[in-house]
CSV table of N, CA and C in Angstrom, one decimal:
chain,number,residue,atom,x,y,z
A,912,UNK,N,11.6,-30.7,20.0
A,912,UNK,CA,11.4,-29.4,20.6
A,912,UNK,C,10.4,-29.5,21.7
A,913,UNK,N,10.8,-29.0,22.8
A,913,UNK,CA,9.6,-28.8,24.1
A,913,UNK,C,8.6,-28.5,23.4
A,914,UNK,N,7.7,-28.9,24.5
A,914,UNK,CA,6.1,-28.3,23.7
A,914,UNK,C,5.8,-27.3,25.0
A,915,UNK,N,5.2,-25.9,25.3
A,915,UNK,CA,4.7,-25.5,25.9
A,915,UNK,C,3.5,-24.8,26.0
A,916,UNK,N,2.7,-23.8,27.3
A,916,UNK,CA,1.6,-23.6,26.9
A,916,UNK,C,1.3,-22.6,27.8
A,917,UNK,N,0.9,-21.4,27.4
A,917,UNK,CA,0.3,-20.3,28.0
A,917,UNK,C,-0.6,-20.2,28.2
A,918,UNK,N,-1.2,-19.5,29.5
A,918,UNK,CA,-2.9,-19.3,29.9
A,918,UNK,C,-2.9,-18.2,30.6
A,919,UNK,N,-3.5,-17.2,30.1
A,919,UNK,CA,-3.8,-15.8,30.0
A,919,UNK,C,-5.4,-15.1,30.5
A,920,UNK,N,-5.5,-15.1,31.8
A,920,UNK,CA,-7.1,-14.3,31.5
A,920,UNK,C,-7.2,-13.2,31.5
A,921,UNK,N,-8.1,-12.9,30.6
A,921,UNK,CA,-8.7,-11.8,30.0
A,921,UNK,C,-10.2,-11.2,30.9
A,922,UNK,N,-9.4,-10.3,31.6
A,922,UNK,CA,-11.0,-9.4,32.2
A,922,UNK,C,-11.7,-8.0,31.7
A,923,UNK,N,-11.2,-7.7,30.2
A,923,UNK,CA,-12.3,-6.8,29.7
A,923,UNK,C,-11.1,-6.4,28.1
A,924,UNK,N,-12.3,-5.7,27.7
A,924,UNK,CA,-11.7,-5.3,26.4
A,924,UNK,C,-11.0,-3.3,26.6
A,925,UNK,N,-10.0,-3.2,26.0
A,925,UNK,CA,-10.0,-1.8,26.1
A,925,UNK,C,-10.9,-0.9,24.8
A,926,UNK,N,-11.3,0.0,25.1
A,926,UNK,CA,-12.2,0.8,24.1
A,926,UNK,C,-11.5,0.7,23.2
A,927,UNK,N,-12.4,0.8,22.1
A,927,UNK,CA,-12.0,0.6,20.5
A,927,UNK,C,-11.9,-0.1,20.0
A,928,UNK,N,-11.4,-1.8,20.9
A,928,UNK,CA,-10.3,-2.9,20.1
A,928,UNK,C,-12.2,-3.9,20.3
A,929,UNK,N,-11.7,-4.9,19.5
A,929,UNK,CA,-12.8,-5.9,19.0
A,929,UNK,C,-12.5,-7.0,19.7
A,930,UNK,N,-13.3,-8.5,20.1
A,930,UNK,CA,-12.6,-9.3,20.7
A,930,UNK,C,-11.8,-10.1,20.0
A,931,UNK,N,-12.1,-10.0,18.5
A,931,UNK,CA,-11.3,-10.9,18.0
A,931,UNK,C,-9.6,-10.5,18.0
A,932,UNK,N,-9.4,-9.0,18.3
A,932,UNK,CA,-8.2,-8.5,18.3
A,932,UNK,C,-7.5,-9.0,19.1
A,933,UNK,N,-7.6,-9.6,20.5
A,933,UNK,CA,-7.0,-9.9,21.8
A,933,UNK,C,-6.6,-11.3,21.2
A,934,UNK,N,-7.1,-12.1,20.5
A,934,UNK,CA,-6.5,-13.5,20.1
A,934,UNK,C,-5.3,-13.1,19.2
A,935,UNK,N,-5.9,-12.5,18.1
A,935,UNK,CA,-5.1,-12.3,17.1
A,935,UNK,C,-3.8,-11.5,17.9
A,936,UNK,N,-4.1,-10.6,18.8
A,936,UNK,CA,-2.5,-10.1,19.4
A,936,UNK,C,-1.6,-11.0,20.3
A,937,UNK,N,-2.4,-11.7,20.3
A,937,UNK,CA,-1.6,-12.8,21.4
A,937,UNK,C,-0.5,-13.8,20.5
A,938,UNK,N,-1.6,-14.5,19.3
A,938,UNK,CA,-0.8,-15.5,18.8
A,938,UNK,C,0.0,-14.7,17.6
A,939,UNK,N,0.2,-12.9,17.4
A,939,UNK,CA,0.9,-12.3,16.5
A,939,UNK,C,2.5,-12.4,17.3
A,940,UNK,N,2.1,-12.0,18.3
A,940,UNK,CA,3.5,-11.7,19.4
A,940,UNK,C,3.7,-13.2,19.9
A,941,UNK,N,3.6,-13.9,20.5
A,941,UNK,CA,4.2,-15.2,20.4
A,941,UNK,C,4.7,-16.0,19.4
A,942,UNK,N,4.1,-15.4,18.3
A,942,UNK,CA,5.0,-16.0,17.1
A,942,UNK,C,6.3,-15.6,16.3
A,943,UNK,N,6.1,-14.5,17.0
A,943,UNK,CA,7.9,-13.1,17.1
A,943,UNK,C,8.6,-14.6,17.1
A,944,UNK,N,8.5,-15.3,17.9
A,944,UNK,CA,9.7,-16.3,18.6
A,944,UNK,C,9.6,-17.4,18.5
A,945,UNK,N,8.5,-17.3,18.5
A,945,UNK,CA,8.1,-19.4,18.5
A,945,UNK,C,7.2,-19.7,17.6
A,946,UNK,N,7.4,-20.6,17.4
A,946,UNK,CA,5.9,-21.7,16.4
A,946,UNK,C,4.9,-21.8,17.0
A,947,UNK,N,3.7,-21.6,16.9
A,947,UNK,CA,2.4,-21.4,17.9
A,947,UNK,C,1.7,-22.7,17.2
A,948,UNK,N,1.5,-23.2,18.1
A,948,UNK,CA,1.3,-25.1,17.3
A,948,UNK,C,-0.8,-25.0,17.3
A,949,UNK,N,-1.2,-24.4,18.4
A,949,UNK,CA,-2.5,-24.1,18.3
A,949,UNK,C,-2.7,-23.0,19.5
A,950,UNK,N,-4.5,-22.3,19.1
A,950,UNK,CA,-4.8,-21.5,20.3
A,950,UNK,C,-6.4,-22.0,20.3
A,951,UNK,N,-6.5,-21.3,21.4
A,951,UNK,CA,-8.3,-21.2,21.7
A,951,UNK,C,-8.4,-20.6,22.9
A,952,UNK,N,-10.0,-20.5,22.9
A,952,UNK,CA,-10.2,-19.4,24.1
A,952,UNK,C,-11.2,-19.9,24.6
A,953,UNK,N,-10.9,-20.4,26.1
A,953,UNK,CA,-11.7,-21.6,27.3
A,953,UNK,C,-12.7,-20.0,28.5
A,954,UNK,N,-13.4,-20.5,28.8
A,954,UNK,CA,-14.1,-19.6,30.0
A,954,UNK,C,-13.6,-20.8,30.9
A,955,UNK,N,-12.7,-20.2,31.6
A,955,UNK,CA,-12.6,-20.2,33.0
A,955,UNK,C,-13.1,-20.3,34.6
A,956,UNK,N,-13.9,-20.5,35.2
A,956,UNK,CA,-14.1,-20.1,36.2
A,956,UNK,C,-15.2,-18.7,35.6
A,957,UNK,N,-15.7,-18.4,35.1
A,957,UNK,CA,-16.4,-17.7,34.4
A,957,UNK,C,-15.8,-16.9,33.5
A,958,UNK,N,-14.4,-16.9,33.7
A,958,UNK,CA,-13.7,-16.1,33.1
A,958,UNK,C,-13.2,-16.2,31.5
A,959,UNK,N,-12.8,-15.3,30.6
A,959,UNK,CA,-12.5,-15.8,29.7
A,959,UNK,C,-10.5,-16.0,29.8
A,960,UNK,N,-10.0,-16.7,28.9
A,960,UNK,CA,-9.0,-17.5,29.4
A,960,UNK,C,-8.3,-17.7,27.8
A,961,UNK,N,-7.2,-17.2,27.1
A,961,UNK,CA,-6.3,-17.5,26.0
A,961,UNK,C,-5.8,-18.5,26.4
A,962,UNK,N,-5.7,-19.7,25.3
A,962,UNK,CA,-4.6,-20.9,25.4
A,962,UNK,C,-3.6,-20.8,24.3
A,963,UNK,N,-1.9,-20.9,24.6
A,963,UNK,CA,-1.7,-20.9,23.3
A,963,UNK,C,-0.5,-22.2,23.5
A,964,UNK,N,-0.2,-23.0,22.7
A,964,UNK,CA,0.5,-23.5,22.6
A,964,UNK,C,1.7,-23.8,22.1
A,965,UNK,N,2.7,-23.9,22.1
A,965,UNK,CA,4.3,-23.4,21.6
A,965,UNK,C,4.8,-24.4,21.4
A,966,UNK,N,6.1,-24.2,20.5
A,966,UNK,CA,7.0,-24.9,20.7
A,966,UNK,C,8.6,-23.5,21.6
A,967,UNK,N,9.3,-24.4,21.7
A,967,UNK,CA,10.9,-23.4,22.2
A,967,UNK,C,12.1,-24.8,21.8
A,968,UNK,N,12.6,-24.0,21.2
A,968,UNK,CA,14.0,-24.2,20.2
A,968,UNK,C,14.6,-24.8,21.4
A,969,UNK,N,15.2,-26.5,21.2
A,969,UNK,CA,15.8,-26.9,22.2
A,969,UNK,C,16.9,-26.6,22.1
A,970,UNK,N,17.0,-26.6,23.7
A,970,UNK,CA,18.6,-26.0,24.3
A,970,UNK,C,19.2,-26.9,25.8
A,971,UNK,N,19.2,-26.1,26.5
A,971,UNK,CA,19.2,-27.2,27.7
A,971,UNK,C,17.9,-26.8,28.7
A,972,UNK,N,17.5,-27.3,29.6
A,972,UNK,CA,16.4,-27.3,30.1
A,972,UNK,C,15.7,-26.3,30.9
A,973,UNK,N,16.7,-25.8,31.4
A,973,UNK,CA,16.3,-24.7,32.3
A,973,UNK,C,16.4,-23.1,31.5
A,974,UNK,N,17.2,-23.3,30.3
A,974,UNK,CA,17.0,-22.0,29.2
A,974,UNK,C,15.8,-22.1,28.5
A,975,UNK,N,15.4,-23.2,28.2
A,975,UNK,CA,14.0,-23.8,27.5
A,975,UNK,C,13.2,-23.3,28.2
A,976,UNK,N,12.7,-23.8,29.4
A,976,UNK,CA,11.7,-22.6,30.7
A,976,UNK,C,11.8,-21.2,30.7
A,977,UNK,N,13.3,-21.0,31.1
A,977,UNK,CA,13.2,-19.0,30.7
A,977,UNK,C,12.8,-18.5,29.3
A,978,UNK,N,13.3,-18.9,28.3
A,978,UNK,CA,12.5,-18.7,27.2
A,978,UNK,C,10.8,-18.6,27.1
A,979,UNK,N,10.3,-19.7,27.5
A,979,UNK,CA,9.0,-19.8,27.7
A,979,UNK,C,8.8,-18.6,28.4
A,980,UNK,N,8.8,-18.7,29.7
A,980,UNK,CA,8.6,-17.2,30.7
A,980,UNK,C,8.2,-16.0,30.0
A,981,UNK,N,9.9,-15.6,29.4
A,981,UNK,CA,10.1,-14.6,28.8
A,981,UNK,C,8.9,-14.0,27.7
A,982,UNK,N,8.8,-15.2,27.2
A,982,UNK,CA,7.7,-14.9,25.6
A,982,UNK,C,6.7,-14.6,26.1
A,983,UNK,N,5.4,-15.4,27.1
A,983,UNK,CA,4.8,-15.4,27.8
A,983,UNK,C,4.5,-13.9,27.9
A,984,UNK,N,5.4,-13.5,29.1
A,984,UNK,CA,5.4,-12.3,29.8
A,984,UNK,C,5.3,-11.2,28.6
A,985,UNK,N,6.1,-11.1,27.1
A,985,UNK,CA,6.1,-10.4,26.0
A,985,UNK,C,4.7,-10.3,25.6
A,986,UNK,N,4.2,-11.8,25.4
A,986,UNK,CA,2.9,-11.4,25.0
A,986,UNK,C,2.0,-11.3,25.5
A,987,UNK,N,1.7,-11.1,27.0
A,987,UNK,CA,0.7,-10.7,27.8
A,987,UNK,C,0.7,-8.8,27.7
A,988,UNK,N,2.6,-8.3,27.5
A,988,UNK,CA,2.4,-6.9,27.1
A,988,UNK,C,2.0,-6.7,25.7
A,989,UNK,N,1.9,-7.7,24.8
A,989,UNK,CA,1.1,-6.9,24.0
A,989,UNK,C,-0.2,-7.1,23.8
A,990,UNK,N,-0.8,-7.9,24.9
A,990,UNK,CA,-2.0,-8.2,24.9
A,990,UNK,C,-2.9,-6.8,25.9
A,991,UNK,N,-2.0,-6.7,26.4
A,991,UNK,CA,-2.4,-5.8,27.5
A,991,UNK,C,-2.9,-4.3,26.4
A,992,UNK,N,-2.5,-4.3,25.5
A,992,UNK,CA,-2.6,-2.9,24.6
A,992,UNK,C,-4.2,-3.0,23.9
A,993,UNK,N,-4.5,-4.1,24.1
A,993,UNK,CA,-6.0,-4.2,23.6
A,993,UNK,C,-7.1,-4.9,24.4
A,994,UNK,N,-6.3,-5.4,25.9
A,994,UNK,CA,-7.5,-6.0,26.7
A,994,UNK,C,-6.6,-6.0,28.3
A,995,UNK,N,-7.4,-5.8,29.4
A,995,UNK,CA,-7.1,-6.1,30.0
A,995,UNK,C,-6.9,-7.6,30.8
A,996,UNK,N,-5.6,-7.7,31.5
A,996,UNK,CA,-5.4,-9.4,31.7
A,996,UNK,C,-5.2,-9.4,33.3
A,997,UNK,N,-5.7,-10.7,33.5
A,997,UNK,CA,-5.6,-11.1,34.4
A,997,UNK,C,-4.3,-11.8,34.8
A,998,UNK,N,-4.6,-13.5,35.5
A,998,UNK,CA,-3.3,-14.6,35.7
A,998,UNK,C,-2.7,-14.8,34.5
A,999,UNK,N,-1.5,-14.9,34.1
A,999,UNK,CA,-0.5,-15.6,33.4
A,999,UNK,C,0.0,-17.0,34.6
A,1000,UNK,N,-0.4,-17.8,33.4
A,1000,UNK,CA,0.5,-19.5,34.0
A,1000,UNK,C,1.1,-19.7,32.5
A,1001,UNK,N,2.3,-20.2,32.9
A,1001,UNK,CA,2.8,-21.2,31.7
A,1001,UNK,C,3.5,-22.2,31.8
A,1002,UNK,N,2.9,-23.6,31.4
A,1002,UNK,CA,3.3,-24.6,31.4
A,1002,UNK,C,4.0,-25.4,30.4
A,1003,UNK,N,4.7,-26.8,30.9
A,1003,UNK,CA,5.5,-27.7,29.8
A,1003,UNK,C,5.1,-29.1,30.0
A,1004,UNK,N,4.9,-29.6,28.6
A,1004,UNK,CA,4.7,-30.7,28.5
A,1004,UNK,C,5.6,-32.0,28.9
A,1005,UNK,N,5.5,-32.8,30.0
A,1005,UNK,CA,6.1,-33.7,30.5
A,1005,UNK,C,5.7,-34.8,30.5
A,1006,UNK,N,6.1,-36.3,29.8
A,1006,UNK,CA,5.5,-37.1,30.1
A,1006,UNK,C,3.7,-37.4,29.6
A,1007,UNK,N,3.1,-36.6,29.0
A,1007,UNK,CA,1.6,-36.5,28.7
A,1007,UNK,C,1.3,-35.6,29.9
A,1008,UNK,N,2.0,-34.7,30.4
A,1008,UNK,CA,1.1,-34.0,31.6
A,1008,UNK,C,1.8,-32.7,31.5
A,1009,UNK,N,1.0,-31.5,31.8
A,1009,UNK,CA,1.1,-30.3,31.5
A,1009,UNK,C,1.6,-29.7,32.9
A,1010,UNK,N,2.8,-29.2,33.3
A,1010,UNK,CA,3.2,-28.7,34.5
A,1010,UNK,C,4.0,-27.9,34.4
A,1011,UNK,N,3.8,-27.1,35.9
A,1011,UNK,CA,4.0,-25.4,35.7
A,1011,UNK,C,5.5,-25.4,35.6
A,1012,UNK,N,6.0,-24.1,35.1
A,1012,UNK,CA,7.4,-23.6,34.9
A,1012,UNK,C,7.7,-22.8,36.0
């Protein structure tokens, strides 16, 4: 199964929600779909920054990428309900090296 990997920054919390909510909504909704193989949360450039890492059900290669996309983009909307986000990147593991979709 491809391995891939989301990166999400995060520039504030919406009222109410806690920080720990923003992880937990991210790796709730990526898991709709995929195996979430690990997560953590990097500061960025000072920023804070969701890593999540996936797998996607092999298929052929360029459905494997839209898949990724797709999920991604799903769970930045449900991330967005408890924090606001910054860049979405998502990458695939090739060879030992991590490159964009």
């Amino acid at each position: 199964m491809p391995s891939f990997q989301t990166r999400l920054k995060i520039t504030g919390l919406r009222p109410g929600n806690p920080p720990e909510a923003v992880m937990d909504t991210a790796v709730e909704a990526l898991g709709t779909r995929h195996h979430v193989e690990a997560h953590q949360l990097q500061i960025a450039g000072g920023v804070p920054q969701l890593n999540l890492r996936f797998l996607v059900e092999a298929s052929e290669y360029t459905g494997e990428n839209r898949q990724a996309r797709e999920s991604a983009a799903m769970m930045r909307d449900a991330v967005e309900g408890v924090a606001l986000t910054g860049s979405l990147t998502v990458l695939r593991r090739s060879r030992g090296k991590w490159l964009p979709v």
